[in-house]
mmCIF file of C-alpha atoms and ligand atoms in Angstrom:
data_model
loop_
_atom_site.group_PDB
_atom_site.id
_atom_site.type_symbol
_atom_site.label_atom_id
_atom_site.label_comp_id
_atom_site.label_asym_id
_atom_site.label_seq_id
_atom_site.Cartn_x
_atom_site.Cartn_y
_atom_site.Cartn_z
ATOM 1 C CA MET H 973 -13.475 -12.176 -8.678
ATOM 2 C CA SER H 974 -13.505 -11.328 -12.373
ATOM 3 C CA GLU H 975 -11.431 -8.485 -13.782
ATOM 4 C CA PRO H 976 -12.909 -4.971 -13.299
ATOM 5 C CA ASP H 977 -15.188 -3.573 -15.925
ATOM 6 C CA THR H 978 -13.106 -0.658 -17.107
ATOM 7 C CA ASP H 979 -16.141 0.850 -18.903
ATOM 8 C CA THR H 980 -17.701 1.772 -15.654
ATOM 9 C CA GLN H 981 -14.514 2.904 -13.815
ATOM 10 C CA PRO H 982 -13.685 6.542 -13.477
ATOM 11 C CA GLN H 983 -10.403 6.334 -15.759
ATOM 12 C CA ALA H 984 -7.771 8.861 -16.298
ATOM 13 C CA PRO H 985 -6.547 9.126 -19.855
ATOM 14 C CA ASP H 986 -3.193 7.484 -19.029
ATOM 15 C CA ALA H 987 -4.494 4.527 -16.968
ATOM 16 C CA THR H 988 -3.005 1.292 -18.200
ATOM 17 C CA PRO H 989 -5.623 -1.611 -18.984
ATOM 18 C CA PRO H 990 -5.560 -3.887 -16.096
ATOM 19 C CA ASP H 991 -3.619 -6.513 -17.951
ATOM 20 C CA TYR H 992 -1.364 -6.773 -14.981
ATOM 21 C CA LEU H 993 -3.864 -8.208 -12.434
ATOM 22 C CA SER H 994 -3.372 -11.995 -12.919
ATOM 23 C CA GLY H 995 0.431 -11.738 -13.114
ATOM 24 C CA ASN H 996 0.651 -9.923 -9.720
ATOM 25 C CA LYS H 997 -1.969 -12.279 -8.154
ATOM 26 C CA THR H 998 0.045 -15.336 -9.377
ATOM 27 C CA ALA H 999 3.204 -13.761 -7.860
ATOM 28 C CA TRP H 1000 1.564 -13.127 -4.567
ATOM 29 C CA GLN H 1001 0.211 -16.593 -4.378
ATOM 30 C CA GLU H 1002 3.839 -17.733 -4.488
ATOM 31 C CA LYS H 1003 5.216 -14.943 -2.006
ATOM 32 C CA ALA H 1004 2.520 -15.493 0.466
ATOM 33 C CA ALA H 1005 4.417 -18.255 2.421
ATOM 34 C CA ASP H 1006 7.392 -15.712 2.985
ATOM 35 C CA TYR H 1007 4.953 -13.357 4.781
ATOM 36 C CA ILE H 1008 3.589 -15.588 7.363
ATOM 37 C CA ASP H 1009 6.262 -14.923 10.139
ATOM 38 C CA ALA H 1010 6.031 -11.078 9.588
ATOM 39 C CA ALA H 1011 2.117 -11.428 9.748
ATOM 40 C CA GLU H 1012 2.289 -13.403 13.123
ATOM 41 C CA ALA H 1013 4.528 -10.756 14.684
ATOM 42 C CA ALA H 1014 2.307 -7.905 13.360
ATOM 43 C CA TRP H 1015 -0.947 -9.355 14.531
ATOM 44 C CA ASP H 1016 0.837 -9.985 18.008
ATOM 45 C CA SER H 1017 1.667 -6.225 18.227
ATOM 46 C CA ASP H 1018 -0.748 -3.778 19.931
ATOM 47 C CA GLN H 1019 1.240 -0.861 18.523
ATOM 48 C CA PRO H 1020 1.181 -0.264 14.787
ATOM 49 C CA TYR H 1021 4.337 -0.045 12.724
ATOM 50 C CA TRP H 1022 5.034 0.679 9.109
ATOM 51 C CA GLY H 1023 6.992 -0.314 6.144
ATOM 52 C CA VAL H 1024 10.163 -2.346 5.593
ATOM 53 C CA PHE H 1025 11.832 -1.049 8.895
ATOM 54 C CA GLY H 1026 8.747 -1.397 10.969
ATOM 55 C CA ILE H 1027 8.762 2.260 11.865
ATOM 56 C CA PRO H 1028 6.466 2.844 15.011
ATOM 57 C CA ASP H 1029 3.201 4.728 14.470
ATOM 58 C CA THR H 1030 4.235 7.044 17.134
ATOM 59 C CA HIS H 1031 6.788 8.585 14.531
ATOM 60 C CA THR H 1032 4.191 8.925 11.676
ATOM 61 C CA HIS H 1033 0.698 9.094 13.096
ATOM 62 C CA LEU H 1034 -0.906 7.401 10.263
ATOM 63 C CA LEU H 1035 -3.730 5.665 12.270
ATOM 64 C CA PRO H 1036 -6.048 7.810 14.407
ATOM 65 C CA GLU H 1037 -5.683 6.838 18.050
ATOM 66 C CA ASP H 1038 -9.375 6.277 18.580
ATOM 67 C CA MET H 1039 -11.177 4.863 15.657
ATOM 68 C CA SER H 1040 -14.373 4.077 17.549
ATOM 69 C CA GLY H 1041 -17.477 4.205 15.222
ATOM 70 C CA MET H 1042 -15.379 4.459 12.101
ATOM 71 C CA HIS H 1043 -15.978 2.168 9.119
ATOM 72 C CA CYS H 1044 -12.690 1.482 7.472
ATOM 73 C CA ILE H 1045 -11.365 -0.403 4.487
ATOM 74 C CA GLU H 1046 -7.817 -1.869 3.763
ATOM 75 C CA LEU H 1047 -7.185 -2.046 0.028
ATOM 76 C CA GLY H 1048 -4.675 -4.904 -0.617
ATOM 77 C CA CYS H 1049 -4.630 -6.157 2.963
ATOM 78 C CA GLY H 1050 -2.432 -9.050 2.439
ATOM 79 C CA THR H 1051 -2.263 -10.820 5.844
ATOM 80 C CA ALA H 1052 -4.582 -8.043 7.339
ATOM 81 C CA TYR H 1053 -2.584 -6.861 10.211
ATOM 82 C CA VAL H 1054 -3.273 -3.175 9.623
ATOM 83 C CA SER H 1055 -6.973 -4.276 9.683
ATOM 84 C CA ALA H 1056 -6.310 -6.063 13.014
ATOM 85 C CA TRP H 1057 -4.802 -2.735 14.434
ATOM 86 C CA MET H 1058 -7.805 -0.686 13.296
ATOM 87 C CA ARG H 1059 -10.159 -3.143 14.651
ATOM 88 C CA ARG H 1060 -8.528 -2.902 18.016
ATOM 89 C CA ARG H 1061 -8.866 0.886 18.014
ATOM 90 C CA GLY H 1062 -12.644 0.431 17.754
ATOM 91 C CA ALA H 1063 -13.280 0.563 13.946
ATOM 92 C CA THR H 1064 -15.501 -1.921 11.938
ATOM 93 C CA VAL H 1065 -13.197 -3.044 9.165
ATOM 94 C CA VAL H 1066 -13.364 -4.580 5.644
ATOM 95 C CA ALA H 1067 -10.125 -6.051 4.526
ATOM 96 C CA LEU H 1068 -9.772 -6.680 0.749
ATOM 97 C CA ASP H 1069 -7.102 -8.590 -1.234
ATOM 98 C CA PRO H 1070 -7.054 -10.648 -4.386
ATOM 99 C CA THR H 1071 -4.607 -13.319 -3.350
ATOM 100 C CA PRO H 1072 -6.190 -16.428 -1.656
ATOM 101 C CA ASN H 1073 -2.971 -17.570 0.006
ATOM 102 C CA GLN H 1074 -2.613 -14.107 1.693
ATOM 103 C CA LEU H 1075 -6.152 -14.350 2.770
ATOM 104 C CA THR H 1076 -5.749 -17.867 4.296
ATOM 105 C CA THR H 1077 -3.108 -16.487 6.590
ATOM 106 C CA ALA H 1078 -5.408 -13.423 7.323
ATOM 107 C CA ARG H 1079 -8.393 -15.680 8.155
ATOM 108 C CA ARG H 1080 -6.332 -18.005 10.346
ATOM 109 C CA LEU H 1081 -4.952 -15.125 12.443
ATOM 110 C CA GLN H 1082 -8.299 -13.445 12.530
ATOM 111 C CA GLN H 1083 -9.732 -16.564 14.320
ATOM 112 C CA GLN H 1084 -6.691 -17.022 16.468
ATOM 113 C CA HIS H 1085 -7.046 -13.389 17.748
ATOM 114 C CA GLY H 1086 -10.791 -13.414 17.906
ATOM 115 C CA LEU H 1087 -11.221 -10.197 15.883
ATOM 116 C CA ASP H 1088 -14.287 -9.743 13.599
ATOM 117 C CA ILE H 1089 -13.100 -8.338 10.454
ATOM 118 C CA GLU H 1090 -14.940 -8.690 7.043
ATOM 119 C CA ILE H 1091 -12.465 -10.294 4.700
ATOM 120 C CA ILE H 1092 -13.268 -10.001 0.950
ATOM 121 C CA GLU H 1093 -11.284 -11.453 -2.012
ATOM 122 C CA GLY H 1094 -11.045 -8.856 -4.684
ATOM 123 C CA PHE H 1095 -8.999 -6.130 -6.473
ATOM 124 C CA ALA H 1096 -8.761 -2.591 -5.429
ATOM 125 C CA GLU H 1097 -9.500 -1.459 -9.041
ATOM 126 C CA SER H 1098 -13.148 -2.599 -8.599
ATOM 127 C CA VAL H 1099 -14.526 -3.002 -5.106
ATOM 128 C CA PRO H 1100 -18.003 -4.690 -4.788
ATOM 129 C CA LEU H 1101 -19.202 -2.083 -2.201
ATOM 130 C CA PRO H 1102 -21.482 1.117 -2.442
ATOM 131 C CA ASN H 1103 -20.331 4.688 -2.920
ATOM 132 C CA ALA H 1104 -19.520 6.743 0.203
ATOM 133 C CA SER H 1105 -19.365 3.643 2.593
ATOM 134 C CA PHE H 1106 -16.144 4.481 4.477
ATOM 135 C CA ASP H 1107 -14.699 6.953 6.987
ATOM 136 C CA PHE H 1108 -11.204 5.773 6.418
ATOM 137 C CA ALA H 1109 -9.293 3.862 3.745
ATOM 138 C CA ILE H 1110 -5.694 2.657 3.851
ATOM 139 C CA SER H 1111 -3.167 0.786 1.785
ATOM 140 C CA GLU H 1112 0.422 -0.095 3.041
ATOM 141 C CA TYR H 1113 2.232 -1.567 -0.145
ATOM 142 C CA GLY H 1114 -1.124 -3.227 -1.240
ATOM 143 C CA ALA H 1115 -2.957 -1.310 -3.882
ATOM 144 C CA ALA H 1116 -0.490 1.481 -3.213
ATOM 145 C CA LEU H 1117 2.200 -0.575 -5.051
ATOM 146 C CA TRP H 1118 0.379 -3.306 -7.054
ATOM 147 C CA SER H 1119 -2.499 -1.458 -8.563
ATOM 148 C CA ASP H 1120 -2.519 1.179 -11.192
ATOM 149 C CA PRO H 1121 -3.240 4.476 -9.298
ATOM 150 C CA TYR H 1122 -5.332 5.840 -12.177
ATOM 151 C CA LEU H 1123 -7.715 2.961 -11.449
ATOM 152 C CA TRP H 1124 -7.555 2.382 -7.681
ATOM 153 C CA ILE H 1125 -7.419 6.041 -6.484
ATOM 154 C CA PRO H 1126 -10.805 6.900 -8.223
ATOM 155 C CA GLU H 1127 -12.179 3.816 -6.750
ATOM 156 C CA ALA H 1128 -10.893 4.624 -3.189
ATOM 157 C CA ALA H 1129 -12.329 8.123 -3.605
ATOM 158 C CA ARG H 1130 -15.729 6.700 -4.630
ATOM 159 C CA LEU H 1131 -15.811 4.504 -1.418
ATOM 160 C CA LEU H 1132 -15.003 7.336 0.953
ATOM 161 C CA LYS H 1133 -17.660 9.458 2.580
ATOM 162 C CA PRO H 1134 -17.210 13.227 2.250
ATOM 163 C CA GLY H 1135 -14.532 14.159 4.694
ATOM 164 C CA GLY H 1136 -13.278 10.506 4.923
ATOM 165 C CA GLN H 1137 -9.468 9.921 4.875
ATOM 166 C CA LEU H 1138 -7.217 7.965 2.560
ATOM 167 C CA VAL H 1139 -3.640 6.864 3.790
ATOM 168 C CA LEU H 1140 -1.307 5.159 1.398
ATOM 169 C CA LEU H 1141 2.265 3.998 2.133
ATOM 170 C CA THR H 1142 4.688 2.895 -0.479
ATOM 171 C CA ASN H 1143 8.263 3.200 -1.817
ATOM 172 C CA SER H 1144 9.403 6.890 -2.153
ATOM 173 C CA ALA H 1145 9.767 8.529 -5.538
ATOM 174 C CA LEU H 1146 13.457 9.204 -4.598
ATOM 175 C CA MET H 1147 14.141 5.525 -3.887
ATOM 176 C CA MET H 1148 12.512 4.518 -7.143
ATOM 177 C CA MET H 1149 15.052 6.684 -9.025
ATOM 178 C CA CYS H 1150 18.074 5.232 -7.120
ATOM 179 C CA ALA H 1151 17.241 1.499 -7.005
ATOM 180 C CA PRO H 1152 19.316 -0.712 -9.356
ATOM 181 C CA ASP H 1153 17.434 -2.850 -11.815
ATOM 182 C CA TYR H 1154 18.594 -6.099 -10.269
ATOM 183 C CA GLU H 1155 18.399 -6.933 -6.513
ATOM 184 C CA SER H 1156 21.800 -8.793 -6.949
ATOM 185 C CA GLU H 1157 23.390 -5.357 -7.770
ATOM 186 C CA GLY H 1158 23.000 -4.352 -4.096
ATOM 187 C CA PRO H 1159 20.769 -1.961 -2.156
ATOM 188 C CA VAL H 1160 19.609 1.405 -3.268
ATOM 189 C CA GLY H 1161 22.436 3.796 -3.974
ATOM 190 C CA GLU H 1162 23.451 7.454 -4.282
ATOM 191 C CA GLN H 1163 22.952 7.835 -8.084
ATOM 192 C CA LEU H 1164 19.868 8.631 -10.078
ATOM 193 C CA LEU H 1165 19.446 5.608 -12.323
ATOM 194 C CA ARG H 1166 15.985 6.248 -13.819
ATOM 195 C CA PRO H 1167 13.918 9.339 -14.617
ATOM 196 C CA TYR H 1168 11.692 11.127 -12.245
ATOM 197 C CA PHE H 1169 9.075 11.815 -14.950
ATOM 198 C CA ASP H 1170 6.795 9.157 -16.406
ATOM 199 C CA MET H 1171 7.249 6.632 -13.595
ATOM 200 C CA HIS H 1172 3.889 5.029 -13.540
ATOM 201 C CA ARG H 1173 4.384 1.415 -14.452
ATOM 202 C CA ILE H 1174 7.567 -0.572 -13.589
ATOM 203 C CA GLN H 1175 8.618 -4.163 -14.328
ATOM 204 C CA TRP H 1176 11.797 -5.286 -12.587
ATOM 205 C CA PRO H 1177 13.942 -7.551 -14.935
ATOM 206 C CA ASP H 1178 14.434 -10.121 -12.026
ATOM 207 C CA CYS H 1179 10.674 -10.277 -11.145
ATOM 208 C CA PRO H 1180 9.108 -11.510 -14.472
ATOM 209 C CA GLY H 1181 5.306 -11.373 -14.657
ATOM 210 C CA GLN H 1182 5.085 -8.663 -11.939
ATOM 211 C CA THR H 1183 4.036 -5.083 -12.367
ATOM 212 C CA GLU H 1184 4.478 -2.297 -9.799
ATOM 213 C CA PHE H 1185 3.063 1.266 -10.048
ATOM 214 C CA HIS H 1186 4.810 4.497 -8.788
ATOM 215 C CA LEU H 1187 4.274 8.167 -9.254
ATOM 216 C CA ASN H 1188 6.279 11.253 -8.794
ATOM 217 C CA HIS H 1189 4.900 13.820 -6.330
ATOM 218 C CA GLY H 1190 3.312 16.161 -8.955
ATOM 219 C CA ASP H 1191 1.466 13.225 -10.485
ATOM 220 C CA TRP H 1192 0.197 12.096 -7.094
ATOM 221 C CA ILE H 1193 -1.089 15.438 -6.335
ATOM 222 C CA SER H 1194 -2.776 15.971 -9.737
ATOM 223 C CA LEU H 1195 -4.441 12.501 -9.359
ATOM 224 C CA PHE H 1196 -5.661 13.353 -5.859
ATOM 225 C CA THR H 1197 -6.971 16.726 -6.899
ATOM 226 C CA ALA H 1198 -8.844 15.160 -9.951
ATOM 227 C CA ASN H 1199 -10.595 12.806 -7.493
ATOM 228 C CA GLN H 1200 -11.579 15.456 -4.931
ATOM 229 C CA LEU H 1201 -8.860 14.297 -2.509
ATOM 230 C CA VAL H 1202 -7.177 17.119 -0.618
ATOM 231 C CA VAL H 1203 -3.602 16.595 0.493
ATOM 232 C CA GLU H 1204 -3.155 16.856 4.229
ATOM 233 C CA ARG H 1205 0.269 15.466 4.754
ATOM 234 C CA LEU H 1206 3.132 13.799 2.900
ATOM 235 C CA VAL H 1207 5.084 11.662 5.530
ATOM 236 C CA GLU H 1208 8.580 10.829 4.426
ATOM 237 C CA LEU H 1209 9.659 7.989 6.742
ATOM 238 C CA ARG H 1210 13.010 8.162 8.198
ATOM 239 C CA VAL H 1211 14.802 5.051 9.317
ATOM 240 C CA PRO H 1212 15.622 5.450 13.032
ATOM 241 C CA PRO H 1213 19.214 4.346 14.169
ATOM 242 C CA GLY H 1214 19.428 0.690 15.029
ATOM 243 C CA ALA H 1215 16.428 -0.326 12.822
ATOM 244 C CA GLU H 1216 16.680 -3.561 10.899
ATOM 245 C CA THR H 1217 15.011 -5.042 7.877
ATOM 246 C CA ARG H 1218 14.823 -8.282 5.899
ATOM 247 C CA TYR H 1219 14.655 -6.491 2.691
ATOM 248 C CA PRO H 1220 18.085 -6.338 0.915
ATOM 249 C CA TRP H 1221 17.238 -3.329 -1.268
ATOM 250 C CA ALA H 1222 16.617 -1.183 1.851
ATOM 251 C CA ASP H 1223 19.889 0.343 3.151
ATOM 252 C CA LYS H 1224 19.393 1.728 6.672
ATOM 253 C CA ASP H 1225 22.016 4.409 6.460
ATOM 254 C CA TRP H 1226 20.659 5.525 3.197
ATOM 255 C CA GLY H 1227 17.253 5.522 4.664
ATOM 256 C CA ASN H 1228 18.429 7.609 7.536
ATOM 257 C CA GLN H 1229 19.469 10.328 5.144
ATOM 258 C CA TRP H 1230 16.683 10.188 2.506
ATOM 259 C CA PRO H 1231 13.178 8.759 2.606
ATOM 260 C CA LEU H 1232 12.968 5.237 1.312
ATOM 261 C CA GLU H 1233 9.209 5.231 1.921
ATOM 262 C CA GLU H 1234 6.491 7.863 1.841
ATOM 263 C CA ALA H 1235 2.925 8.101 2.962
ATOM 264 C CA TRP H 1236 0.213 10.295 1.587
ATOM 265 C CA VAL H 1237 -2.475 11.281 3.868
ATOM 266 C CA VAL H 1238 -5.538 12.843 1.921
ATOM 267 C CA ARG H 1239 -9.174 13.639 2.723
ATOM 268 C CA LYS H 1240 -12.312 13.471 0.431
ATOM 269 C CA ALA H 1241 -13.575 16.983 0.013
ATOM 270 C CA VAL H 1242 -16.880 17.894 1.494
ATOM 271 C CA ALA H 1243 -18.976 19.079 -1.536
HETATM 272 C C1 LIG F 1977 3.031 -6.493 0.707
HETATM 273 S S1 LIG F 1977 1.403 -7.106 0.625
HETATM 274 C C2 LIG F 1977 0.585 -5.734 1.493
HETATM 275 C C3 LIG F 1977 0.073 -6.218 2.688
HETATM 276 C C4 LIG F 1977 0.835 -5.608 3.997
HETATM 277 N N1 LIG F 1977 0.675 -4.369 4.340
HETATM 278 C C5 LIG F 1977 2.372 -5.894 3.822
HETATM 279 O O1 LIG F 1977 3.021 -4.970 3.739
HETATM 280 O O2 LIG F 1977 2.794 -6.912 3.923
HETATM 281 C C6 LIG F 1977 0.919 -6.678 -1.073
HETATM 282 C C7 LIG F 1977 -0.584 -7.144 -1.342
HETATM 283 O O3 LIG F 1977 -1.055 -6.499 -2.397
HETATM 284 C C8 LIG F 1977 -1.973 -7.297 -2.969
HETATM 285 N N2 LIG F 1977 -2.406 -6.930 -4.224
HETATM 286 C C9 LIG F 1977 -1.806 -7.255 -5.499
HETATM 287 N N3 LIG F 1977 -2.601 -6.734 -6.589
HETATM 288 C C10 LIG F 1977 -3.619 -6.032 -5.885
HETATM 289 C C11 LIG F 1977 -4.663 -5.306 -6.412
HETATM 290 N N4 LIG F 1977 -4.839 -5.149 -7.638
HETATM 291 N N5 LIG F 1977 -5.554 -4.812 -5.539
HETATM 292 C C12 LIG F 1977 -5.370 -5.025 -4.180
HETATM 293 N N6 LIG F 1977 -4.441 -5.610 -3.666
HETATM 294 C C13 LIG F 1977 -3.428 -6.065 -4.537
HETATM 295 C C14 LIG F 1977 -1.288 -8.724 -2.909
HETATM 296 O O4 LIG F 1977 -2.222 -9.832 -3.122
HETATM 297 C C15 LIG F 1977 -0.668 -8.648 -1.662
HETATM 298 O O5 LIG F 1977 -1.340 -9.256 -0.552
#
């Protein structure tokens, strides 16, 4: 898909131009092979779980138990296991991601599990679908981390029906202040290493060509409000005792005391 036409996008004054799209897509083309094993396990699971420690949805309640009759979209689906969980709960599902190698895994597992999910190659900044199409939109570390929120949140709001829900899960604002610049420096620590204000766009020095996006809580709330999205919950994920992760930056003892990850649950206002 071509880059989004920013002239037609609802754009906040401080949105960055989407110059980061191809760098992130190239990076994910290379990372995709490392996500196959996790994808197989997640597709095999009947129970949803979230984030870098696989915290069960029984702790967080991010997905409705019964999604029958709901039309849902996953923005930055990667290998699309969240889409599989939503389909199994009765929803019809569109799974969108820009990275062909991720979608190759998604399509293979979709066939293997016999689930009819519509898989689309594209960016969350510009989704080729009509306004007010969906009852539920979700992003777990997809658009939520790799897409400028000042571009993709207006697009998610446009796609939702009035009363529709958006859930996004990403690194916590607190974690972003405490993570060292280089992964080789060790996991997240107990010192504030970077400012809370003006987070927005982050390029890690050991990940050249990649751009992440993070907002502090006040900026998330202002952005939701500007897009008629009403905050229902901020779920700060707590790492349960005994949980394990393959991500070296994520310290389980730290994550049992402070939130490493957070999920916003917001709902499109009914006019
Ligand atoms: C970590 S995966 C998310 C999928 C899955 N939930 C997971 O945690 O493994 C990140 C995904 O974001 C996708 N992505 C990168 N830029 C994006 C963009 N602008 N819009 C939507 N998705 C994007 C990547 O292609 C990648 O598949």
